[in-house]
PDB file of C-alpha atoms and ligand atoms in Angstrom:
ATOM      1  CA  MET A   3      53.404 132.456  88.209  1.00  0.00           C
ATOM      2  CA  LEU A   4      50.087 132.367  86.365  1.00  0.00           C
ATOM      3  CA  ASN A   5      50.616 133.869  82.902  1.00  0.00           C
ATOM      4  CA  ILE A   6      47.560 133.867  80.649  1.00  0.00           C
ATOM      5  CA  VAL A   7      47.318 134.973  77.025  1.00  0.00           C
ATOM      6  CA  LEU A   8      43.755 136.159  76.404  1.00  0.00           C
ATOM      7  CA  PHE A   9      43.258 135.781  72.685  1.00  0.00           C
ATOM      8  CA  GLY A  10      40.637 136.571  70.063  1.00  0.00           C
ATOM      9  CA  PRO A  11      39.722 138.856  67.186  1.00  0.00           C
ATOM     10  CA  PRO A  12      39.064 142.592  67.665  1.00  0.00           C
ATOM     11  CA  GLY A  13      35.886 143.027  69.682  1.00  0.00           C
ATOM     12  CA  ALA A  14      35.886 139.474  71.090  1.00  0.00           C
ATOM     13  CA  GLY A  15      35.806 140.796  74.672  1.00  0.00           C
ATOM     14  CA  LYS A  16      39.492 140.632  75.642  1.00  0.00           C
ATOM     15  CA  GLY A  17      39.624 144.055  77.282  1.00  0.00           C
ATOM     16  CA  THR A  18      36.246 143.546  78.955  1.00  0.00           C
ATOM     17  CA  GLN A  19      37.107 140.121  80.387  1.00  0.00           C
ATOM     18  CA  SER A  20      40.630 141.155  81.425  1.00  0.00           C
ATOM     19  CA  GLN A  21      39.145 143.496  84.032  1.00  0.00           C
ATOM     20  CA  HIS A  22      37.244 140.584  85.654  1.00  0.00           C
ATOM     21  CA  ILE A  23      40.284 138.285  85.495  1.00  0.00           C
ATOM     22  CA  VAL A  24      42.489 140.900  87.176  1.00  0.00           C
ATOM     23  CA  GLU A  25      39.970 141.304  90.004  1.00  0.00           C
ATOM     24  CA  LYS A  26      39.580 137.572  90.652  1.00  0.00           C
ATOM     25  CA  PHE A  27      43.119 136.285  90.054  1.00  0.00           C
ATOM     26  CA  LYS A  28      45.116 139.408  91.064  1.00  0.00           C
ATOM     27  CA  LEU A  29      47.192 139.399  87.885  1.00  0.00           C
ATOM     28  CA  ILE A  30      48.799 142.408  86.221  1.00  0.00           C
ATOM     29  CA  HIS A  31      46.916 143.426  83.051  1.00  0.00           C
ATOM     30  CA  LEU A  32      49.141 144.154  80.045  1.00  0.00           C
ATOM     31  CA  SER A  33      47.197 145.414  77.023  1.00  0.00           C
ATOM     32  CA  THR A  34      49.351 146.574  74.119  1.00  0.00           C
ATOM     33  CA  GLY A  35      46.302 148.410  72.708  1.00  0.00           C
ATOM     34  CA  ASP A  36      45.943 150.395  75.966  1.00  0.00           C
ATOM     35  CA  LEU A  37      49.701 151.056  76.140  1.00  0.00           C
ATOM     36  CA  LEU A  38      49.681 152.368  72.549  1.00  0.00           C
ATOM     37  CA  ARG A  39      46.610 154.549  73.205  1.00  0.00           C
ATOM     38  CA  SER A  40      48.435 156.062  76.238  1.00  0.00           C
ATOM     39  CA  GLU A  41      51.366 156.951  73.958  1.00  0.00           C
ATOM     40  CA  ILE A  42      48.923 158.553  71.510  1.00  0.00           C
ATOM     41  CA  ALA A  43      47.234 160.534  74.308  1.00  0.00           C
ATOM     42  CA  ALA A  44      50.641 161.723  75.542  1.00  0.00           C
ATOM     43  CA  GLY A  45      51.549 162.827  71.990  1.00  0.00           C
ATOM     44  CA  THR A  46      54.905 160.976  71.988  1.00  0.00           C
ATOM     45  CA  PRO A  47      56.706 160.288  68.668  1.00  0.00           C
ATOM     46  CA  LEU A  48      55.936 156.570  69.139  1.00  0.00           C
ATOM     47  CA  GLY A  49      52.252 157.419  69.649  1.00  0.00           C
ATOM     48  CA  GLN A  50      52.119 159.624  66.569  1.00  0.00           C
ATOM     49  CA  GLU A  51      53.596 156.863  64.422  1.00  0.00           C
ATOM     50  CA  ALA A  52      51.338 154.182  65.965  1.00  0.00           C
ATOM     51  CA  LYS A  53      48.179 156.272  65.441  1.00  0.00           C
ATOM     52  CA  LEU A  54      48.606 156.289  61.662  1.00  0.00           C
ATOM     53  CA  LEU A  55      48.763 152.485  61.596  1.00  0.00           C
ATOM     54  CA  MET A  56      46.020 151.891  64.185  1.00  0.00           C
ATOM     55  CA  ASP A  57      43.565 154.250  62.465  1.00  0.00           C
ATOM     56  CA  ASP A  58      43.930 152.062  59.354  1.00  0.00           C
ATOM     57  CA  GLY A  59      43.497 148.835  61.318  1.00  0.00           C
ATOM     58  CA  LYS A  60      47.119 147.769  60.698  1.00  0.00           C
ATOM     59  CA  LEU A  61      49.524 146.273  63.229  1.00  0.00           C
ATOM     60  CA  VAL A  62      52.216 148.388  64.884  1.00  0.00           C
ATOM     61  CA  PRO A  63      55.769 147.004  64.238  1.00  0.00           C
ATOM     62  CA  ASP A  64      56.731 143.983  66.358  1.00  0.00           C
ATOM     63  CA  GLU A  65      59.806 145.637  67.903  1.00  0.00           C
ATOM     64  CA  VAL A  66      57.678 148.498  69.265  1.00  0.00           C
ATOM     65  CA  VAL A  67      55.168 146.310  71.124  1.00  0.00           C
ATOM     66  CA  ILE A  68      57.818 143.787  72.232  1.00  0.00           C
ATOM     67  CA  GLY A  69      59.838 146.669  73.737  1.00  0.00           C
ATOM     68  CA  MET A  70      56.778 147.937  75.623  1.00  0.00           C
ATOM     69  CA  ILE A  71      56.049 144.478  77.076  1.00  0.00           C
ATOM     70  CA  ASP A  72      59.719 143.985  78.023  1.00  0.00           C
ATOM     71  CA  ASN A  73      59.632 147.251  80.015  1.00  0.00           C
ATOM     72  CA  LYS A  74      56.435 146.260  81.811  1.00  0.00           C
ATOM     73  CA  LEU A  75      57.731 142.774  82.727  1.00  0.00           C
ATOM     74  CA  LYS A  76      60.899 144.335  84.175  1.00  0.00           C
ATOM     75  CA  ALA A  77      58.866 146.901  86.120  1.00  0.00           C
ATOM     76  CA  ASN A  78      56.648 144.199  87.714  1.00  0.00           C
ATOM     77  CA  LYS A  79      59.124 141.531  88.834  1.00  0.00           C
ATOM     78  CA  ASP A  80      57.129 140.721  91.990  1.00  0.00           C
ATOM     79  CA  ALA A  81      53.805 140.128  90.175  1.00  0.00           C
ATOM     80  CA  LYS A  82      51.766 136.947  90.851  1.00  0.00           C
ATOM     81  CA  GLY A  83      51.366 136.698  87.085  1.00  0.00           C
ATOM     82  CA  PHE A  84      50.193 138.538  83.999  1.00  0.00           C
ATOM     83  CA  ILE A  85      47.208 138.644  81.716  1.00  0.00           C
ATOM     84  CA  PHE A  86      48.397 139.422  78.186  1.00  0.00           C
ATOM     85  CA  ASP A  87      45.556 141.157  76.288  1.00  0.00           C
ATOM     86  CA  GLY A  88      46.029 141.776  72.554  1.00  0.00           C
ATOM     87  CA  PHE A  89      49.620 140.506  72.724  1.00  0.00           C
ATOM     88  CA  PRO A  90      51.118 138.475  71.089  1.00  0.00           C
ATOM     89  CA  ARG A  91      49.562 139.175  67.670  1.00  0.00           C
ATOM     90  CA  THR A  92      52.269 137.671  65.415  1.00  0.00           C
ATOM     91  CA  THR A  93      54.510 134.592  65.607  1.00  0.00           C
ATOM     92  CA  GLU A  94      57.506 136.887  66.125  1.00  0.00           C
ATOM     93  CA  GLN A  95      55.792 138.481  69.157  1.00  0.00           C
ATOM     94  CA  ALA A  96      54.903 135.038  70.580  1.00  0.00           C
ATOM     95  CA  LYS A  97      58.520 133.842  70.283  1.00  0.00           C
ATOM     96  CA  ALA A  98      59.796 137.057  71.869  1.00  0.00           C
ATOM     97  CA  LEU A  99      57.347 136.670  74.761  1.00  0.00           C
ATOM     98  CA  ASP A 100      58.520 133.083  75.377  1.00  0.00           C
ATOM     99  CA  ASP A 101      62.146 134.306  75.415  1.00  0.00           C
ATOM    100  CA  LEU A 102      61.420 137.236  77.755  1.00  0.00           C
ATOM    101  CA  LEU A 103      59.619 134.971  80.239  1.00  0.00           C
ATOM    102  CA  LYS A 104      62.275 132.255  79.958  1.00  0.00           C
ATOM    103  CA  SER A 105      65.007 134.723  80.919  1.00  0.00           C
ATOM    104  CA  ASN A 106      63.124 134.983  84.227  1.00  0.00           C
ATOM    105  CA  ASP A 107      62.659 131.173  84.519  1.00  0.00           C
ATOM    106  CA  ASP A 108      59.010 131.644  83.686  1.00  0.00           C
ATOM    107  CA  SER A 109      56.578 130.666  80.890  1.00  0.00           C
ATOM    108  CA  ILE A 110      53.032 131.042  79.553  1.00  0.00           C
ATOM    109  CA  SER A 111      50.577 128.920  81.579  1.00  0.00           C
ATOM    110  CA  GLY A 112      47.847 128.892  78.939  1.00  0.00           C
ATOM    111  CA  MET A 113      46.239 130.663  76.010  1.00  0.00           C
ATOM    112  CA  ILE A 114      42.461 131.194  76.079  1.00  0.00           C
ATOM    113  CA  ALA A 115      40.855 132.070  72.745  1.00  0.00           C
ATOM    114  CA  LEU A 116      37.440 133.785  72.663  1.00  0.00           C
ATOM    115  CA  GLU A 117      35.433 132.692  69.619  1.00  0.00           C
ATOM    116  CA  VAL A 118      32.853 135.177  68.264  1.00  0.00           C
ATOM    117  CA  PRO A 119      31.327 135.292  64.737  1.00  0.00           C
ATOM    118  CA  ASP A 120      32.392 138.203  62.491  1.00  0.00           C
ATOM    119  CA  GLU A 121      28.886 139.783  62.269  1.00  0.00           C
ATOM    120  CA  GLU A 122      28.751 140.067  66.071  1.00  0.00           C
ATOM    121  CA  LEU A 123      32.294 141.516  66.215  1.00  0.00           C
ATOM    122  CA  ILE A 124      31.435 144.191  63.639  1.00  0.00           C
ATOM    123  CA  SER A 125      28.257 145.139  65.464  1.00  0.00           C
ATOM    124  CA  ARG A 126      30.011 145.338  68.894  1.00  0.00           C
ATOM    125  CA  LEU A 127      32.830 147.518  67.556  1.00  0.00           C
ATOM    126  CA  LEU A 128      30.519 149.896  65.645  1.00  0.00           C
ATOM    127  CA  GLU A 129      28.446 150.219  68.837  1.00  0.00           C
ATOM    128  CA  ARG A 130      31.547 151.062  70.901  1.00  0.00           C
ATOM    129  CA  GLY A 131      32.664 153.480  68.153  1.00  0.00           C
ATOM    130  CA  LYS A 132      29.597 155.647  68.802  1.00  0.00           C
ATOM    131  CA  ASP A 133      31.060 156.961  72.055  1.00  0.00           C
ATOM    132  CA  SER A 134      34.605 155.583  72.495  1.00  0.00           C
ATOM    133  CA  GLY A 135      36.243 158.232  70.326  1.00  0.00           C
ATOM    134  CA  ARG A 136      38.315 155.418  68.780  1.00  0.00           C
ATOM    135  CA  ALA A 137      38.736 156.111  65.064  1.00  0.00           C
ATOM    136  CA  ASP A 138      39.368 152.396  64.416  1.00  0.00           C
ATOM    137  CA  ASP A 139      35.873 151.517  65.749  1.00  0.00           C
ATOM    138  CA  GLN A 140      33.950 154.027  63.638  1.00  0.00           C
ATOM    139  CA  ASN A 141      34.444 152.788  60.107  1.00  0.00           C
ATOM    140  CA  GLU A 142      33.215 149.387  58.918  1.00  0.00           C
ATOM    141  CA  GLU A 143      35.991 149.133  56.294  1.00  0.00           C
ATOM    142  CA  VAL A 144      38.675 149.629  58.977  1.00  0.00           C
ATOM    143  CA  ILE A 145      36.979 147.038  61.201  1.00  0.00           C
ATOM    144  CA  LYS A 146      36.913 144.558  58.304  1.00  0.00           C
ATOM    145  CA  ASN A 147      40.611 145.256  57.713  1.00  0.00           C
ATOM    146  CA  ARG A 148      41.349 144.516  61.393  1.00  0.00           C
ATOM    147  CA  LEU A 149      39.508 141.194  61.025  1.00  0.00           C
ATOM    148  CA  LYS A 150      41.538 140.426  57.879  1.00  0.00           C
ATOM    149  CA  VAL A 151      44.799 141.252  59.685  1.00  0.00           C
ATOM    150  CA  TYR A 152      43.691 138.966  62.532  1.00  0.00           C
ATOM    151  CA  ASN A 153      42.939 136.086  60.135  1.00  0.00           C
ATOM    152  CA  ASP A 154      46.154 136.610  58.108  1.00  0.00           C
ATOM    153  CA  GLN A 155      48.714 137.273  60.850  1.00  0.00           C
ATOM    154  CA  THR A 156      47.301 136.502  64.291  1.00  0.00           C
ATOM    155  CA  ALA A 157      45.007 133.438  64.099  1.00  0.00           C
ATOM    156  CA  VAL A 158      48.070 131.265  63.337  1.00  0.00           C
ATOM    157  CA  LEU A 159      49.045 131.631  67.009  1.00  0.00           C
ATOM    158  CA  LYS A 160      46.344 129.096  67.918  1.00  0.00           C
ATOM    159  CA  ASP A 161      48.633 126.464  66.327  1.00  0.00           C
ATOM    160  CA  TYR A 162      51.679 127.936  68.061  1.00  0.00           C
ATOM    161  CA  TYR A 163      50.152 127.443  71.535  1.00  0.00           C
ATOM    162  CA  SER A 164      48.366 124.225  70.540  1.00  0.00           C
ATOM    163  CA  LYS A 165      51.744 122.639  69.760  1.00  0.00           C
ATOM    164  CA  GLN A 166      52.847 123.595  73.287  1.00  0.00           C
ATOM    165  CA  GLY A 167      49.655 121.987  74.724  1.00  0.00           C
ATOM    166  CA  LYS A 168      48.483 125.371  76.030  1.00  0.00           C
ATOM    167  CA  PHE A 169      45.532 126.229  73.785  1.00  0.00           C
ATOM    168  CA  GLN A 170      41.903 126.355  74.978  1.00  0.00           C
ATOM    169  CA  GLU A 171      39.038 127.746  72.907  1.00  0.00           C
ATOM    170  CA  ILE A 172      35.850 129.077  74.486  1.00  0.00           C
ATOM    171  CA  ASN A 173      32.571 130.524  73.241  1.00  0.00           C
ATOM    172  CA  GLY A 174      32.680 134.344  73.504  1.00  0.00           C
ATOM    173  CA  LEU A 175      28.931 134.766  72.915  1.00  0.00           C
ATOM    174  CA  GLY A 176      26.563 135.373  75.828  1.00  0.00           C
ATOM    175  CA  THR A 177      26.538 137.819  78.719  1.00  0.00           C
ATOM    176  CA  ILE A 178      29.836 139.150  80.093  1.00  0.00           C
ATOM    177  CA  GLU A 179      29.230 137.044  83.253  1.00  0.00           C
ATOM    178  CA  GLU A 180      28.572 133.872  81.248  1.00  0.00           C
ATOM    179  CA  VAL A 181      31.758 134.323  79.235  1.00  0.00           C
ATOM    180  CA  PHE A 182      33.723 135.055  82.426  1.00  0.00           C
ATOM    181  CA  GLY A 183      32.439 131.787  83.968  1.00  0.00           C
ATOM    182  CA  ARG A 184      33.871 129.873  80.990  1.00  0.00           C
ATOM    183  CA  ILE A 185      37.184 131.737  81.326  1.00  0.00           C
ATOM    184  CA  GLU A 186      37.406 130.883  85.039  1.00  0.00           C
ATOM    185  CA  ASN A 187      37.000 127.174  84.181  1.00  0.00           C
ATOM    186  CA  ALA A 188      39.671 127.458  81.500  1.00  0.00           C
ATOM    187  CA  ILE A 189      42.120 129.224  83.856  1.00  0.00           C
ATOM    188  CA  GLU A 190      41.656 126.481  86.435  1.00  0.00           C
ATOM    189  CA  LYS A 191      42.704 123.938  83.790  1.00  0.00           C
ATOM    190  CA  ALA A 192      45.674 126.036  82.546  1.00  0.00           C
TER     191      ALA A 192
HETATM  192  P1  B4P B 228      43.273 146.477  70.932  1.00  0.00           P
HETATM  193  O1  B4P B 228      43.260 147.585  71.877  1.00  0.00           O
HETATM  194  O2  B4P B 228      43.900 145.192  71.387  1.00  0.00           O
HETATM  195  O3  B4P B 228      41.747 146.360  70.595  1.00  0.00           O
HETATM  196  P2  B4P B 228      40.736 145.293  70.047  1.00  0.00           P
HETATM  197  O4  B4P B 228      41.392 144.214  69.234  1.00  0.00           O
HETATM  198  O5  B4P B 228      39.704 146.133  69.389  1.00  0.00           O
HETATM  199  O6  B4P B 228      40.090 144.502  71.254  1.00  0.00           O
HETATM  200  P3  B4P B 228      39.427 145.106  72.576  1.00  0.00           P
HETATM  201  O7  B4P B 228      40.075 144.397  73.699  1.00  0.00           O
HETATM  202  O8  B4P B 228      39.484 146.543  72.603  1.00  0.00           O
HETATM  203  O9  B4P B 228      37.875 144.816  72.425  1.00  0.00           O
HETATM  204  P4  B4P B 228      36.946 144.061  73.449  1.00  0.00           P
HETATM  205  O10 B4P B 228      36.948 142.715  72.830  1.00  0.00           O
HETATM  206  O11 B4P B 228      37.264 144.124  74.840  1.00  0.00           O
HETATM  207  O12 B4P B 228      44.005 146.857  69.549  1.00  0.00           O
HETATM  208  C1  B4P B 228      43.786 148.065  68.852  1.00  0.00           C
HETATM  209  C2  B4P B 228      44.877 148.289  67.797  1.00  0.00           C
HETATM  210  O13 B4P B 228      46.165 148.480  68.448  1.00  0.00           O
HETATM  211  C3  B4P B 228      45.136 147.145  66.811  1.00  0.00           C
HETATM  212  O14 B4P B 228      44.238 147.157  65.709  1.00  0.00           O
HETATM  213  C4  B4P B 228      46.603 147.443  66.390  1.00  0.00           C
HETATM  214  O15 B4P B 228      46.669 148.483  65.439  1.00  0.00           O
HETATM  215  C5  B4P B 228      47.248 147.936  67.676  1.00  0.00           C
HETATM  216  N1  B4P B 228      47.902 146.870  68.460  1.00  0.00           N
HETATM  217  C6  B4P B 228      47.512 146.453  69.706  1.00  0.00           C
HETATM  218  N2  B4P B 228      48.295 145.432  70.127  1.00  0.00           N
HETATM  219  C7  B4P B 228      49.184 145.194  69.125  1.00  0.00           C
HETATM  220  C8  B4P B 228      50.225 144.235  68.964  1.00  0.00           C
HETATM  221  N3  B4P B 228      50.507 143.311  69.897  1.00  0.00           N
HETATM  222  N4  B4P B 228      50.952 144.250  67.803  1.00  0.00           N
HETATM  223  C9  B4P B 228      50.700 145.168  66.855  1.00  0.00           C
HETATM  224  N5  B4P B 228      49.721 146.104  66.944  1.00  0.00           N
HETATM  225  C10 B4P B 228      48.953 146.111  68.067  1.00  0.00           C
HETATM  226  O16 B4P B 228      35.521 144.792  73.397  1.00  0.00           O
HETATM  227  C11 B4P B 228      34.834 145.175  72.234  1.00  0.00           C
HETATM  228  C12 B4P B 228      33.405 145.647  72.547  1.00  0.00           C
HETATM  229  O17 B4P B 228      32.565 144.526  72.768  1.00  0.00           O
HETATM  230  C13 B4P B 228      33.294 146.510  73.812  1.00  0.00           C
HETATM  231  O18 B4P B 228      32.496 147.635  73.517  1.00  0.00           O
HETATM  232  C14 B4P B 228      32.585 145.629  74.832  1.00  0.00           C
HETATM  233  O19 B4P B 228      31.731 146.352  75.678  1.00  0.00           O
HETATM  234  C15 B4P B 228      31.787 144.700  73.948  1.00  0.00           C
HETATM  235  N6  B4P B 228      31.623 143.383  74.560  1.00  0.00           N
HETATM  236  C16 B4P B 228      32.563 142.680  75.247  1.00  0.00           C
HETATM  237  N7  B4P B 228      32.065 141.500  75.674  1.00  0.00           N
HETATM  238  C17 B4P B 228      30.755 141.455  75.243  1.00  0.00           C
HETATM  239  C18 B4P B 228      29.697 140.467  75.375  1.00  0.00           C
HETATM  240  N8  B4P B 228      29.883 139.300  76.024  1.00  0.00           N
HETATM  241  N9  B4P B 228      28.512 140.745  74.786  1.00  0.00           N
HETATM  242  C19 B4P B 228      28.322 141.906  74.129  1.00  0.00           C
HETATM  243  N10 B4P B 228      29.264 142.892  73.988  1.00  0.00           N
HETATM  244  C20 B4P B 228      30.473 142.651  74.532  1.00  0.00           C
END
């Protein structure tokens, strides 16, 4: 199976690029952000709890997102592979993902990190916030908090995958097509 972790700070282009990757490589797209927003839209207790954290730019508890991914992996046993978008975001999530895949004799093929400077991330997210309806994209303080959370808790995963020989970093600046071209090259090497 081809299992790719698409990595990067908020606004780096993970969601955008995942759509192109799914089309080309026929993988199943698993975005914990999208799964949480579906829970919020459905008004479930999980969604109500997650909304409070997401609106502040904080992470949802590990066990919640790990449980959601576990369910999706079990529901898609015949998949050609997965693109993990916005997951894992902590070392605990990365270890859990390795264990879940291992129980199916599977593993992560590679992690691709999109690198984009903070000023560009802030401007992209504020732009999306104008019409996305996402509270976490509308306030610069919340966006800065998301970047802080990324630097404090998530960026460390570059080392985690580097130690496994699975880490590739690419430039996330340029047109969506240019960035996708770089991702295609990286996937071929994964
Ligand atoms: P996510 O939904 O993962 O959202 P995100 O980090 O903002 O990235 P996204 O994928 O949406 O942005 P993209 O780069 O595609 O997370 C939201 C929240 O959910 C988190 O803060 C957290 O609270 C919670 N959560 C999610 N997963 C979790 C987990 N595993 N553990 C705990 N909590 C979790 O796009 C951004 C914008 O840039 C778009 O408008 C796009 O059009 C634009 N863009 C993309 N590529 C571009 C390019 N090349 N040039 C110019 N603009 C571009």
